[in-house]
XYZ file of N, CA and C in Angstrom:
219
model
N -62.287 44.656 0.210
C -62.065 44.799 1.639
C -62.840 44.536 2.812
N -62.743 43.709 3.483
C -63.266 43.255 4.671
C -64.123 44.123 5.231
N -64.837 44.110 5.443
C -65.627 45.678 6.996
C -66.115 44.771 7.960
N -65.274 45.237 9.204
C -65.372 44.705 10.541
C -66.617 45.576 11.323
N -67.622 44.844 12.125
C -67.947 46.271 13.121
C -67.799 45.645 14.762
N -67.580 46.521 15.411
C -67.109 45.876 16.762
C -68.271 46.584 17.150
N -69.065 46.107 18.475
C -70.073 46.568 19.172
C -69.660 45.892 20.676
N -69.271 47.086 21.242
C -68.446 46.963 22.655
C -69.611 46.862 23.584
N -70.954 46.888 23.466
C -71.797 46.523 24.169
C -72.246 45.186 24.539
N -72.026 44.568 23.117
C -72.094 42.982 23.264
C -70.905 41.815 23.277
N -69.830 42.674 23.158
C -68.404 42.356 22.933
C -68.663 41.166 21.656
N -69.013 41.851 20.608
C -68.832 40.867 19.432
C -68.235 41.684 18.236
N -67.877 40.848 17.221
C -67.383 41.591 16.040
C -68.167 41.026 14.580
N -68.404 41.334 14.050
C -69.104 40.991 12.898
C -68.602 41.300 11.776
N -68.413 40.552 10.992
C -67.630 40.353 9.664
C -68.279 40.171 8.642
N -68.199 41.285 7.731
C -69.119 40.941 6.212
C -67.572 41.253 4.942
N -67.959 40.396 4.261
C -67.049 40.293 2.991
C -67.844 39.484 2.014
N -68.429 40.272 1.033
C -69.119 39.805 -0.070
C -68.856 38.845 -0.914
N -67.117 38.732 -0.905
C -66.444 37.931 -1.516
C -66.593 36.616 -1.231
N -66.641 36.520 0.074
C -66.772 35.126 0.755
C -67.901 34.596 1.297
N -68.217 33.702 0.893
C -69.438 32.782 1.167
C -69.306 31.769 2.503
N -68.854 32.089 3.719
C -68.908 31.352 4.781
C -70.018 30.757 5.067
N -71.228 31.606 5.115
C -72.792 30.772 5.295
C -72.899 29.718 4.513
N -72.903 29.898 3.219
C -72.794 28.658 2.234
C -71.860 27.357 2.581
N -70.722 27.683 3.114
C -69.439 26.611 3.150
C -69.902 25.990 4.377
N -70.646 26.893 5.816
C -70.788 26.328 6.967
C -72.056 25.033 6.768
N -72.580 25.498 6.402
C -74.263 25.246 5.731
C -74.055 23.810 5.468
N -72.851 23.620 4.492
C -72.991 22.466 3.510
C -71.549 21.730 4.902
N -71.303 21.994 5.610
C -70.549 20.905 6.648
C -71.381 20.594 7.663
N -72.307 21.501 8.402
C -73.079 21.056 8.814
C -74.204 19.856 8.506
N -74.674 20.042 6.914
C -75.118 18.935 6.300
C -74.476 17.450 5.801
N -72.924 17.511 5.883
C -72.547 17.019 5.398
C -72.817 15.089 5.757
N -72.847 14.691 6.959
C -73.262 13.402 7.059
C -74.535 12.893 6.500
N -75.991 13.629 6.019
C -76.598 13.446 5.317
C -76.312 13.447 3.907
N -75.276 14.286 3.664
C -75.072 14.182 1.565
C -73.585 13.597 1.344
N -72.560 13.586 2.723
C -71.591 12.972 1.781
C -71.314 11.686 1.667
N -71.152 11.047 0.177
C -71.660 9.659 -0.062
C -70.662 8.801 0.624
N -69.046 9.354 0.798
C -68.083 8.340 1.275
C -68.634 8.212 2.806
N -68.885 9.337 3.562
C -69.470 8.870 5.082
C -70.652 8.050 4.531
N -71.529 7.914 4.235
C -72.764 7.592 3.728
C -72.241 5.726 3.503
N -71.221 5.730 2.923
C -70.527 4.413 2.356
C -69.985 3.550 3.906
N -69.149 4.213 4.275
C -68.635 4.256 5.722
C -69.452 3.791 6.399
N -70.807 4.371 6.825
C -71.509 4.209 7.864
C -72.559 3.009 7.738
N -72.745 2.153 5.996
C -73.428 1.435 5.656
C -72.211 -0.093 5.645
N -71.150 0.257 5.691
C -70.306 -0.429 5.687
C -69.772 -1.276 7.242
N -70.090 -0.010 8.300
C -69.479 -0.276 9.250
C -68.098 0.352 9.449
N -67.669 1.124 8.846
C -66.197 1.454 8.578
C -65.777 2.580 9.837
N -65.892 2.229 10.948
C -65.875 3.257 11.859
C -64.714 4.148 12.117
N -63.432 3.514 11.546
C -62.127 4.055 11.316
C -62.081 5.102 10.132
N -62.768 4.743 8.996
C -63.236 5.480 8.134
C -64.338 6.922 8.416
N -65.261 6.624 9.186
C -66.076 7.540 9.959
C -65.727 8.468 10.432
N -64.518 8.168 11.357
C -63.830 9.119 12.381
C -62.723 9.562 11.283
N -62.236 9.281 10.333
C -61.042 10.144 9.667
C -62.388 11.177 8.928
N -63.263 10.772 8.381
C -63.785 11.969 7.809
C -64.431 12.932 8.587
N -64.853 12.263 9.714
C -65.435 13.194 10.681
C -64.324 14.278 11.329
N -62.987 13.769 12.008
C -62.051 14.752 11.762
C -61.591 15.492 10.682
N -61.650 15.094 9.476
C -61.542 16.010 8.174
C -62.468 17.025 8.009
N -64.031 16.754 8.487
C -64.763 18.128 8.261
C -64.730 19.116 9.590
N -64.222 18.395 10.561
C -64.378 19.296 11.901
C -62.925 20.326 11.620
N -62.387 19.718 10.842
C -60.847 20.302 10.744
C -61.284 21.373 9.483
N -61.980 21.474 8.680
C -62.517 22.465 7.764
C -63.440 23.249 8.656
N -64.633 22.670 9.427
C -65.165 23.990 9.638
C -64.681 24.703 10.866
N -63.335 24.060 11.310
C -62.524 24.872 12.283
C -61.815 26.211 11.344
N -61.292 25.714 10.457
C -60.364 26.641 9.550
C -61.738 28.070 9.144
N -62.686 27.640 8.713
C -63.521 28.225 8.672
C -64.010 29.591 9.870
N -64.270 29.136 10.999
C -64.002 30.300 11.931
C -63.267 30.924 12.308
N -61.800 30.060 12.422
C -60.585 30.767 13.087
C -60.263 31.867 11.586
N -60.663 31.700 10.718
C -60.632 32.646 9.322
C -61.314 34.107 9.540
N -62.679 33.619 10.599
C -63.610 34.763 10.606
C -63.493 35.615 12.189
N -62.506 35.135 12.961
C -62.336 35.584 14.189
C -61.362 36.411 14.327
N -61.313 37.394 15.390
C -60.693 38.398 15.684
C -60.094 38.708 17.267
N -58.766 38.286 17.197
C -57.726 38.047 18.473
C -57.655 39.590 18.731
N -57.838 39.394 20.166
C -57.448 40.987 20.754
C -56.609 40.410 22.145
């Protein structure tokens, strides 16, 4: 069961769920340009279109993580 903490003074919501490792997933996405072999090959070959597709894919993945954590009021 997720645990939510609402802080009305700072207008923030903190989500705690020990079964989901969002920080790990976000960290991997942040560092993906340096570690993703497909992206590195695209850079080395100058494949701008492939680089853009990969960037869009990773941005979408990051958005998914963020949207799962958001609370809409």
